[in-house]
Amino acid sequence: MTAEQPGIRYQRIRAPRSHGESLVQPSPLDAAGLIAENGSRFSAAGDCVLGHRGLKLDTLRRQAREDILRIVQQHVSNYCDASNLPVTHGPVIMTGHQPALYHPGVWFKNFLADRVASRVKGIAINVIIDNDVAPAPSISALSGTPDDPRPARVAYDQPGPRVAWEMTYVASLETLRSFARRVEETIQPFVAQPLVTHFWPQVIREVESGKPLGLAFSAARNHLEKSFGLRILDIPLSQLCQMEWFCRIAANILSNARGYRYAYNHCVHQYRDVHKIHSTSHPVPDLGEEDGFVEVPFWVWTKEIASRRGLWVSVSLSKLVLSDRESWQIELPHDDDLVASLQALTKNGIYIRPRALMTTTILRLVASDLFVHGIGGAKYDQVTDEISRFYFGMQPPIFVTSTATAQLPIERLNWSPNVLREFDGRLRDAEFNPDRAIDDAMEDDPKWQSLLEQKSRLLANVPKFPEKRLWHRRLQEVNSKLRNEIAEPVARLRIERDKIARQLQQKQLLTSREYSLLLFPEEGLRNLLLDLAEKAI
């Protein structure tokens, strides 16, 4: 397989618009070929230093694989029978997402990763990105009727502090327990048997056993996947962050913070230039430097202050000073004990977790043989690719981009936005060119014809200044009389236009691809995502 050209290039990736369509790139998807190419890149970069004290990529990858296969078995056994879990020496096909109640297009990544792993005799792993901040505890839904749909939100918990999923526990068991019933009542006019009915009892069991909300969602989803025949396994990112190999990578970045910051910002600026982005927050903010501290691509929070903050480091020969530049600071030894010190932080109530680009750097370069991204990750990981080349000196592994579009099974009018544009054009004519905005019945009206003749004479004899001012006033008067003559048909036109606008809004509401997987009929959604994954490979 030919290696792609280095450097960030403009790319436009869009989710499919129609129900039952998927996006998978590269296409056709030669999973075995991609894994072989990535294997060649890993071998060529085996001597690249990614870990503290010169630890090389090939050593880190061996350590990561051993830990991941062990941890994933332990994690899954916490909520289901682990006796038949796949144990393989084949490639690791990995994907990941926040443990939210996301839409089916996100879920499709798990189906595709599972099918790819099955095809190449590997193991599919979904990394639960539990270091992201949990959103407001509710999902979007539909209320009303199919003829008069209205947007709605259904809460699964009471609002609380905005902290990472890892730290998010249920505030109101009563709200959680009644969620499925309230969703069923809200969506009933549209979907008779939503997936939430089967899904939610497992969520309640997991929460009552003491799990954070994100892990409860993930366990219920993974249970459902197993009932579908999928063999994908879950692993929380928070657990990987405590492994020695992970802390060796973090220690390397911390020790070389200034150089990494330069490479990171350089690649982010290149992405902005190529994509003509002016915002300083996209795709990610720059890493800063002030008062002897350098910002690094990690988050930090503590048991006492659970809000997520940026991590800064001051480096000297004997120590590293870690700080949030607000209210927290700690010193760590800058020696061979640094890795063990980082490993011990979580037990002491200090949580250091990677930001988005750092997460995908580690998962793609060290933890997997092939990574399956969604659209957002695929766009921004052009920066990760360039960091791999610019800072680590290695050709980055190829990844897969995937998503799908599923719409709720609701009958709806097939109006096109073009119809509304046609009505708007006719209404503009009624205002500025009323002679174009009439129906055929007006053509035989003598008064109408007289006004048209007056307008025609005026337009045929346009005077020069200063007479043009009087001419323009006369033209306006004729147009005003023409508008008065068509007031009734224009009123009917506006009523029809508003009716179509409402119907288009209803169509947009009914055809959204952003509704949670919980609102869909279980069998239909399962069959759709399985079929799309099979077709992709």
Coordinates of C-alpha atoms in Angstrom, one line a residue:
M1 CA 0.0 0.0 0.0
T2 CA 1.4 3.4 -1.0
A3 CA 2.0 5.8 1.9
E4 CA 0.1 9.0 1.7
Q5 CA 1.9 12.3 1.2
P6 CA 2.9 14.1 4.4
G7 CA 1.4 17.4 5.5
I8 CA -2.1 18.6 6.3
R9 CA -4.4 18.9 3.3
Y10 CA -7.9 20.4 3.2
Q11 CA -10.6 17.7 3.4
R12 CA -14.3 17.9 3.6
I13 CA -16.0 15.0 5.4
R14 CA -19.8 15.0 5.7
A15 CA -22.2 12.5 7.2
P16 CA -24.6 11.0 4.8
R17 CA -28.0 12.7 4.7
S18 CA -30.4 9.9 4.0
H19 CA -31.5 7.1 6.2
G20 CA -29.6 3.8 5.9
E21 CA -26.5 5.3 4.3
S22 CA -23.0 5.1 5.8
L23 CA -19.6 6.7 5.3
V24 CA -16.5 4.5 5.5
Q25 CA -13.1 5.7 4.4
P26 CA -10.9 4.4 2.9
S27 CA -13.3 2.8 0.5
P28 CA -13.2 0.0 -0.4
L29 CA -12.1 -1.0 3.1
D30 CA -9.2 -3.4 2.9
A31 CA -8.7 -4.0 6.6
A32 CA -6.0 -6.6 6.2
G33 CA -4.1 -4.3 3.9
L34 CA -4.4 -1.3 6.3
I35 CA -3.2 -3.4 9.2
A36 CA -0.2 -4.7 7.2
E37 CA 0.7 -1.2 6.2
N38 CA 0.4 0.0 9.7
G39 CA 2.5 -2.9 10.9
S40 CA 5.3 -1.8 8.4
R41 CA 5.1 1.8 9.8
F42 CA 5.3 0.5 13.4
S43 CA 8.3 -1.6 12.5
A44 CA 10.1 1.2 10.7
A45 CA 9.5 3.5 13.7
G46 CA 10.3 0.9 16.4
D47 CA 13.4 2.9 17.6
C48 CA 11.4 6.2 17.9
V49 CA 11.5 7.3 21.5
L50 CA 8.0 7.9 23.0
G51 CA 8.6 7.0 26.6
H52 CA 10.5 8.4 29.5
R53 CA 14.2 7.7 29.7
G54 CA 14.4 6.8 26.0
L55 CA 11.8 4.0 26.0
K56 CA 11.1 3.1 22.4
L57 CA 7.9 2.6 20.5
D58 CA 8.2 -1.2 20.0
T59 CA 8.7 -1.8 23.7
L60 CA 5.8 0.5 24.6
R61 CA 3.5 -1.3 22.2
R62 CA 4.3 -4.7 23.7
Q63 CA 3.7 -3.5 27.2
A64 CA 0.4 -1.7 26.2
R65 CA -0.9 -4.8 24.5
E66 CA -0.3 -7.0 27.5
D67 CA -2.0 -4.5 29.8
I68 CA -4.9 -3.8 27.6
L69 CA -5.8 -7.5 27.0
R70 CA -5.6 -8.0 30.8
I71 CA -7.6 -4.9 31.8
V72 CA -10.3 -5.4 29.2
Q73 CA -11.0 -8.9 30.5
Q74 CA -11.2 -7.6 34.1
H75 CA -13.4 -4.7 33.2
V76 CA -16.0 -6.7 31.2
S77 CA -16.2 -9.4 33.9
N78 CA -17.6 -6.7 36.2
Y79 CA -20.9 -6.7 34.5
C80 CA -21.2 -9.9 32.4
D81 CA -19.9 -13.4 32.0
A82 CA -16.3 -13.2 30.8
S83 CA -15.7 -16.9 30.2
N84 CA -16.2 -16.6 26.4
L85 CA -14.5 -13.3 25.7
P86 CA -12.1 -13.4 22.7
V87 CA -8.5 -13.8 23.6
T88 CA -6.3 -13.4 20.6
H89 CA -2.8 -12.8 19.4
G90 CA -4.3 -11.1 16.3
P91 CA -4.5 -7.3 15.7
V92 CA -6.3 -4.9 18.0
I93 CA -9.0 -3.0 16.2
M94 CA -9.9 0.0 18.4
T95 CA -12.4 2.8 18.5
G96 CA -13.6 5.1 21.2
H97 CA -16.2 7.7 22.3
Q98 CA -17.6 9.4 25.4
P99 CA -20.0 7.2 27.3
A100 CA -23.0 9.2 26.3
L101 CA -26.5 8.2 25.0
Y102 CA -25.3 9.0 21.5
H103 CA -27.0 8.7 18.1
P104 CA -26.7 5.6 15.9
G105 CA -24.1 7.1 13.7
V106 CA -21.6 7.1 16.6
W107 CA -22.6 3.5 17.6
F108 CA -21.9 2.4 14.0
K109 CA -18.2 2.6 14.8
N110 CA -18.5 -0.3 17.3
F111 CA -20.3 -2.5 14.7
L112 CA -17.7 -1.7 12.1
A113 CA -14.8 -2.4 14.5
D114 CA -16.4 -5.7 15.5
R115 CA -16.8 -6.8 11.9
V116 CA -13.3 -5.8 11.0
A117 CA -11.9 -7.7 14.0
S118 CA -13.9 -10.8 13.0
R119 CA -12.6 -10.6 9.4
V120 CA -8.9 -10.3 10.4
K121 CA -9.1 -12.7 13.4
G122 CA -8.4 -9.8 15.8
I123 CA -10.0 -8.3 18.9
A124 CA -12.3 -5.2 18.8
I125 CA -12.0 -2.8 21.7
N126 CA -14.0 0.3 22.5
V127 CA -12.2 2.8 24.7
I128 CA -14.7 4.7 27.0
I129 CA -13.4 8.3 26.9
D130 CA -14.5 9.0 30.5
N131 CA -12.2 12.0 30.9
D132 CA -14.5 14.2 28.8
V133 CA -17.0 16.4 30.7
A134 CA -20.5 14.9 30.9
P135 CA -23.2 17.0 29.2
A136 CA -26.5 18.1 30.7
P137 CA -28.3 15.0 31.9
S138 CA -31.0 14.7 29.3
I139 CA -31.7 13.6 25.7
S140 CA -33.5 15.2 22.8
A141 CA -36.8 13.6 21.9
L142 CA -40.1 14.3 20.1
S143 CA -43.4 15.3 21.6
G144 CA -46.7 16.0 20.0
T145 CA -47.9 13.9 17.0
P146 CA -46.4 13.0 13.6
D147 CA -48.6 15.7 12.1
D148 CA -47.5 18.3 14.6
P149 CA -44.1 17.3 16.1
R150 CA -42.4 19.4 18.7
P151 CA -38.9 19.2 20.1
A152 CA -38.6 17.8 23.7
R153 CA -36.0 17.0 26.2
V154 CA -36.2 14.1 28.7
A155 CA -33.9 14.2 31.8
Y156 CA -32.3 11.1 33.2
D157 CA -30.9 12.9 36.2
Q158 CA -31.0 16.2 38.0
P159 CA -28.4 18.8 36.9
G160 CA -25.2 18.8 38.8
P161 CA -21.6 20.0 38.6
R162 CA -20.0 19.8 35.1
V163 CA -17.3 17.3 35.7
A164 CA -15.7 14.4 33.8
W165 CA -17.7 11.3 33.2
E166 CA -15.3 9.4 35.4
M167 CA -16.5 11.6 38.3
T168 CA -20.2 11.8 37.4
Y169 CA -22.5 9.9 39.7
V170 CA -26.3 10.0 39.8
A171 CA -27.8 12.8 41.9
S172 CA -31.5 11.6 41.7
L173 CA -32.3 7.9 41.6
E174 CA -35.9 8.7 41.3
T175 CA -35.3 10.7 38.1
L176 CA -33.1 7.9 36.7
R177 CA -35.6 5.1 37.5
S178 CA -38.5 7.0 35.8
F179 CA -36.5 7.9 32.7
A180 CA -37.5 5.0 30.5
R181 CA -41.2 5.4 31.3
R182 CA -41.1 9.1 30.5
V183 CA -39.2 8.5 27.3
E184 CA -41.8 5.8 26.2
E185 CA -44.7 8.2 26.9
T186 CA -43.0 11.1 25.0
I187 CA -42.0 9.1 21.9
Q188 CA -45.0 6.8 21.8
P189 CA -46.9 8.7 19.1
F190 CA -43.8 8.2 16.9
V191 CA -42.1 4.9 17.9
A192 CA -44.1 2.0 19.5
Q193 CA -41.3 0.0 21.2
P194 CA -38.1 2.1 21.7
L195 CA -34.9 0.5 22.6
V196 CA -34.8 2.3 26.0
T197 CA -37.3 -0.3 27.4
H198 CA -34.7 -3.1 27.1
F199 CA -31.7 -0.9 27.7
W200 CA -32.6 1.0 30.9
P201 CA -33.0 -1.7 33.5
Q202 CA -29.3 -2.6 33.1
V203 CA -28.4 1.0 33.6
I204 CA -30.3 1.1 36.9
R205 CA -28.6 -2.1 38.1
E206 CA -25.1 -0.8 37.2
V207 CA -25.8 2.6 39.0
E208 CA -27.2 0.8 42.1
S209 CA -24.0 -1.3 42.2
G210 CA -22.0 1.9 42.6
K211 CA -20.7 2.7 39.1
P212 CA -20.3 6.2 37.7
L213 CA -23.1 7.1 35.3
G214 CA -20.8 6.8 32.2
L215 CA -19.7 3.2 33.0
A216 CA -23.4 2.3 33.7
F217 CA -24.3 3.5 30.2
S218 CA -21.4 1.7 28.7
A219 CA -22.1 -1.6 30.5
A220 CA -25.8 -1.5 29.3
R221 CA -24.7 -0.8 25.8
N222 CA -22.1 -3.5 25.8
H223 CA -24.7 -6.0 27.1
L224 CA -26.9 -5.1 24.2
E225 CA -24.1 -5.4 21.7
K226 CA -23.4 -9.0 23.0
S227 CA -27.1 -9.8 22.5
F228 CA -26.7 -8.7 18.9
G229 CA -23.8 -11.1 18.4
L230 CA -21.0 -8.4 18.6
R231 CA -17.8 -9.3 20.5
I232 CA -16.5 -5.9 21.0
L233 CA -15.0 -5.2 24.5
D234 CA -15.0 -2.0 26.6
I235 CA -12.2 -0.5 28.5
P236 CA -12.2 2.9 30.3
L237 CA -9.5 5.4 29.4
S238 CA -9.2 6.2 33.1
Q239 CA -7.8 2.8 33.7
L240 CA -5.3 3.0 30.9
C241 CA -4.0 6.3 32.3
Q242 CA -2.7 4.4 35.4
M243 CA -0.6 1.9 33.4
E244 CA 3.2 2.2 33.5
W245 CA 3.5 2.4 29.7
F246 CA 0.9 5.3 29.6
C247 CA 2.7 7.1 32.4
R248 CA 6.0 6.7 30.6
I249 CA 4.6 8.5 27.6
A250 CA 3.2 11.2 29.9
A251 CA 6.5 11.6 31.6
N252 CA 8.3 12.0 28.3
I253 CA 5.9 14.8 27.3
L254 CA 6.2 16.5 30.7
S255 CA 10.0 16.4 30.7
N256 CA 10.1 17.8 27.1
A257 CA 7.2 20.2 27.5
R258 CA 8.7 23.2 25.7
G259 CA 9.7 21.2 22.6
Y260 CA 6.3 19.4 22.5
R261 CA 4.4 22.6 22.9
Y262 CA 6.3 24.1 19.9
A263 CA 5.5 21.0 17.7
Y264 CA 1.9 20.9 18.9
N265 CA 1.2 24.6 18.2
H266 CA 3.0 24.5 14.9
C267 CA 0.8 21.6 13.6
V268 CA -2.4 23.2 14.9
H269 CA -1.5 26.5 13.1
Q270 CA -0.8 24.6 9.9
Y271 CA -4.3 23.0 10.2
R272 CA -5.9 26.4 10.7
D273 CA -4.0 27.8 7.7
V274 CA -5.0 25.0 5.4
H275 CA -8.7 25.0 6.5
K276 CA -8.8 28.8 6.6
I277 CA -9.9 28.8 10.3
H278 CA -9.7 32.1 12.1
S279 CA -10.9 30.9 15.5
T280 CA -8.1 30.3 18.1
S281 CA -10.1 27.6 19.7
H282 CA -10.4 25.3 16.6
P283 CA -9.4 22.6 16.1
V284 CA -8.0 23.0 19.6
P285 CA -6.5 26.0 21.5
D286 CA -2.8 26.6 21.5
L287 CA -0.7 25.4 24.4
G288 CA 0.5 28.4 26.4
E289 CA 3.7 29.4 28.2
E290 CA 4.0 31.9 31.0
D291 CA 6.0 32.6 34.2
G292 CA 8.3 29.6 33.6
F293 CA 5.4 27.2 33.2
V294 CA 4.5 25.4 29.9
E295 CA 1.0 24.1 29.2
V296 CA 0.9 20.4 28.2
P297 CA -1.9 18.5 26.4
F298 CA -3.4 17.0 29.6
W299 CA -6.2 17.8 32.0
V300 CA -5.9 17.8 35.8
W301 CA -8.5 17.7 38.5
T302 CA -8.5 16.6 42.1
K303 CA -10.9 14.8 44.4
E304 CA -11.5 18.1 46.3
I305 CA -11.8 20.3 43.1
A306 CA -13.4 18.0 40.4
S307 CA -13.7 20.6 37.7
R308 CA -11.3 20.0 34.8
R309 CA -8.4 22.4 34.3
G310 CA -5.4 22.7 32.0
L311 CA -2.1 21.2 33.2
W312 CA 1.1 23.2 33.3
V313 CA 4.6 22.1 34.1
S314 CA 7.9 23.8 35.1
V315 CA 10.9 21.6 34.4
S316 CA 14.3 21.6 36.1
L317 CA 17.1 19.0 36.4
S318 CA 15.8 17.8 39.8
K319 CA 12.1 18.2 39.8
L320 CA 8.9 18.8 37.8
V321 CA 6.4 21.3 39.2
L322 CA 2.8 20.5 38.0
S323 CA 0.2 23.2 38.4
D324 CA -3.2 24.3 37.2
R325 CA -2.1 27.9 37.4
E326 CA -5.0 28.5 39.7
S327 CA -5.1 26.8 43.1
W328 CA -3.3 23.5 42.8
Q329 CA 0.4 22.6 42.6
I330 CA 2.6 19.6 43.2
E331 CA 6.3 18.7 42.9
L332 CA 7.5 15.4 41.4
P333 CA 11.1 14.0 41.2
H334 CA 12.7 14.4 37.7
D335 CA 14.4 11.1 37.8
D336 CA 13.7 7.4 37.3
D337 CA 10.9 7.6 40.0
L338 CA 8.9 10.0 37.9
V339 CA 6.8 7.3 36.2
A340 CA 6.0 5.6 39.5
S341 CA 5.1 9.0 41.0
L342 CA 2.6 9.7 38.1
Q343 CA 1.1 6.2 38.6
A344 CA 0.4 7.0 42.3
L345 CA -1.4 10.2 41.6
T346 CA -4.9 8.7 41.1
K347 CA -4.7 6.8 44.4
N348 CA -3.9 10.1 46.1
G349 CA -7.0 11.9 44.5
I350 CA -5.1 13.6 41.7
Y351 CA -6.3 12.8 38.2
I352 CA -4.1 13.6 35.1
R353 CA -5.8 12.7 31.9
P354 CA -4.9 13.4 28.2
R355 CA -6.7 15.9 26.0
A356 CA -8.2 14.9 22.7
L357 CA -5.2 14.9 20.5
M358 CA -3.0 13.4 23.1
T359 CA -5.6 10.6 23.6
T360 CA -5.7 9.7 19.9
T361 CA -1.9 9.9 19.7
I362 CA -1.5 7.3 22.4
L363 CA -4.4 5.1 21.2
R364 CA -3.3 5.0 17.6
L365 CA 0.5 4.9 18.0
V366 CA 0.8 2.6 21.0
A367 CA -2.5 0.9 21.9
S368 CA -3.9 -0.4 18.6
D369 CA -3.2 -1.8 15.2
L370 CA -6.0 0.0 13.4
F371 CA -8.2 2.8 14.8
V372 CA -11.8 3.6 13.7
H373 CA -12.6 7.3 14.0
G374 CA -15.8 9.2 13.6
I375 CA -16.0 12.3 11.5
G376 CA -14.8 14.8 14.1
G377 CA -11.9 12.7 15.2
A378 CA -10.9 12.1 11.6
K379 CA -10.8 15.8 10.8
Y380 CA -8.8 16.8 13.8
D381 CA -6.4 13.8 13.7
Q382 CA -4.7 15.4 10.7
V383 CA -3.0 17.4 13.5
T384 CA -2.1 14.2 15.3
D385 CA -0.6 12.8 12.1
E386 CA 1.5 15.8 11.6
I387 CA 2.7 15.8 15.3
S388 CA 3.7 12.2 14.8
R389 CA 5.9 13.2 11.8
F390 CA 7.1 16.5 13.2
Y391 CA 7.8 15.6 16.8
F392 CA 8.2 11.8 17.0
G393 CA 9.8 11.4 13.5
M394 CA 7.5 8.6 12.4
Q395 CA 5.0 8.0 9.7
P396 CA 1.6 7.8 11.5
P397 CA -0.6 4.7 11.2
I398 CA -3.6 4.9 8.9
F399 CA -7.0 5.1 10.5
V400 CA -10.6 4.4 9.3
T401 CA -13.3 7.0 9.2
S402 CA -16.9 5.9 9.7
T403 CA -20.4 7.1 10.5
A404 CA -24.0 6.2 9.5
T405 CA -27.3 8.0 9.3
A406 CA -30.4 6.5 10.9
Q407 CA -33.7 8.3 11.1
L408 CA -36.7 7.5 13.3
P409 CA -39.3 5.3 11.4
I410 CA -41.9 8.1 10.9
E411 CA -43.9 8.9 7.8
R412 CA -43.3 12.4 6.6
L413 CA -44.0 14.8 3.7
N414 CA -41.3 14.8 1.1
W415 CA -41.1 18.6 0.6
S416 CA -37.8 20.0 -0.8
P417 CA -36.3 23.3 0.5
N418 CA -36.4 24.3 -3.2
V419 CA -40.1 24.7 -3.0
L420 CA -39.8 27.3 -0.2
R421 CA -37.2 29.1 -2.2
E422 CA -39.6 29.3 -5.1
F423 CA -42.3 30.8 -2.9
D424 CA -39.8 33.3 -1.5
G425 CA -38.8 34.4 -5.0
R426 CA -42.5 35.0 -5.9
L427 CA -43.0 37.1 -2.8
R428 CA -39.9 39.2 -3.6
D429 CA -41.4 39.8 -7.0
A430 CA -44.6 40.8 -5.5
E431 CA -42.7 43.5 -3.6
F432 CA -40.3 44.8 -6.3
N433 CA -41.8 43.5 -9.5
P434 CA -45.5 42.9 -8.9
D435 CA -46.2 42.4 -12.6
R436 CA -44.3 39.1 -12.3
A437 CA -46.2 37.8 -9.3
I438 CA -49.7 37.3 -10.7
D439 CA -51.7 34.3 -11.9
D440 CA -53.1 34.0 -15.4
A441 CA -56.5 35.4 -14.3
M442 CA -55.1 39.0 -13.9
E443 CA -54.0 39.2 -17.6
D444 CA -57.6 40.0 -18.8
D445 CA -58.2 42.7 -16.2
P446 CA -58.4 46.1 -17.9
K447 CA -57.1 48.1 -14.9
W448 CA -54.2 45.7 -14.6
Q449 CA -53.3 46.1 -18.3
S450 CA -53.5 49.9 -18.0
L451 CA -51.0 49.9 -15.1
L452 CA -48.7 47.5 -17.0
E453 CA -48.8 49.9 -20.0
Q454 CA -47.9 52.8 -17.8
K455 CA -45.0 50.9 -16.3
S456 CA -43.8 49.8 -19.7
R457 CA -43.8 53.4 -21.0
L458 CA -41.8 54.6 -18.0
L459 CA -39.2 51.9 -18.4
A460 CA -38.9 52.6 -22.1
N461 CA -38.2 56.3 -21.4
V462 CA -35.8 56.6 -18.6
P463 CA -34.8 60.3 -18.3
K464 CA -31.4 61.7 -17.2
F465 CA -30.8 63.7 -14.1
P466 CA -32.6 65.8 -12.7
E467 CA -35.8 64.6 -14.3
K468 CA -35.0 61.1 -13.2
R469 CA -36.1 61.8 -9.6
L470 CA -39.7 62.5 -10.8
W471 CA -39.6 59.5 -13.1
H472 CA -38.6 57.3 -10.2
R473 CA -41.4 58.6 -8.0
R474 CA -44.0 57.8 -10.8
L475 CA -42.6 54.3 -11.2
Q476 CA -43.0 53.7 -7.5
E477 CA -46.6 54.9 -7.6
V478 CA -47.4 52.5 -10.5
N479 CA -45.7 49.6 -8.6
S480 CA -47.7 50.5 -5.5
K481 CA -51.0 50.4 -7.5
L482 CA -49.9 47.0 -9.0
R483 CA -49.2 45.7 -5.5
N484 CA -52.7 46.8 -4.4
E485 CA -54.3 44.9 -7.2
I486 CA -52.6 41.6 -6.2
A487 CA -53.0 42.0 -2.5
E488 CA -55.4 39.1 -2.2
P489 CA -53.4 36.5 -4.2
V490 CA -50.2 37.6 -2.4
A491 CA -51.9 37.0 1.0
R492 CA -52.9 33.5 -0.2
L493 CA -49.3 33.1 -1.4
R494 CA -47.9 34.0 2.1
I495 CA -50.3 31.6 3.8
E496 CA -49.2 28.8 1.5
R497 CA -45.5 29.7 2.0
D498 CA -45.9 29.7 5.8
K499 CA -47.6 26.3 5.6
I500 CA -44.7 24.8 3.6
A501 CA -42.1 26.4 6.0
R502 CA -43.8 24.7 8.9
Q503 CA -43.8 21.4 7.1
L504 CA -40.2 21.7 6.2
Q505 CA -39.4 22.5 9.9
Q506 CA -41.4 19.4 10.9
K507 CA -39.5 17.4 8.3
Q508 CA -36.2 18.6 9.7
L509 CA -37.3 17.7 13.2
L510 CA -38.5 14.2 12.1
T511 CA -35.4 13.4 10.0
S512 CA -32.7 14.5 12.4
R513 CA -29.8 11.9 12.7
E514 CA -29.0 13.2 16.2
Y515 CA -31.6 11.4 18.2
S516 CA -30.3 9.0 20.8
L517 CA -30.1 5.3 20.0
L518 CA -32.6 4.8 22.8
L519 CA -35.5 6.2 20.8
F520 CA -35.2 3.7 17.9
P521 CA -36.9 0.3 17.6
E522 CA -34.3 -2.3 18.7
E523 CA -34.6 -4.8 15.9
G524 CA -34.7 -2.3 13.1
L525 CA -31.6 -0.4 14.4
R526 CA -29.7 -3.6 15.0
N527 CA -30.4 -5.0 11.5
L528 CA -29.5 -1.6 9.9
L529 CA -26.1 -1.2 11.6
L530 CA -25.2 -4.9 11.2
D531 CA -26.0 -4.7 7.5
L532 CA -24.1 -1.5 6.9
A533 CA -21.0 -2.9 8.7
E534 CA -21.1 -6.1 6.7
K535 CA -21.4 -4.1 3.4
A536 CA -18.4 -1.9 4.4
I537 CA -16.0 -4.9 4.6

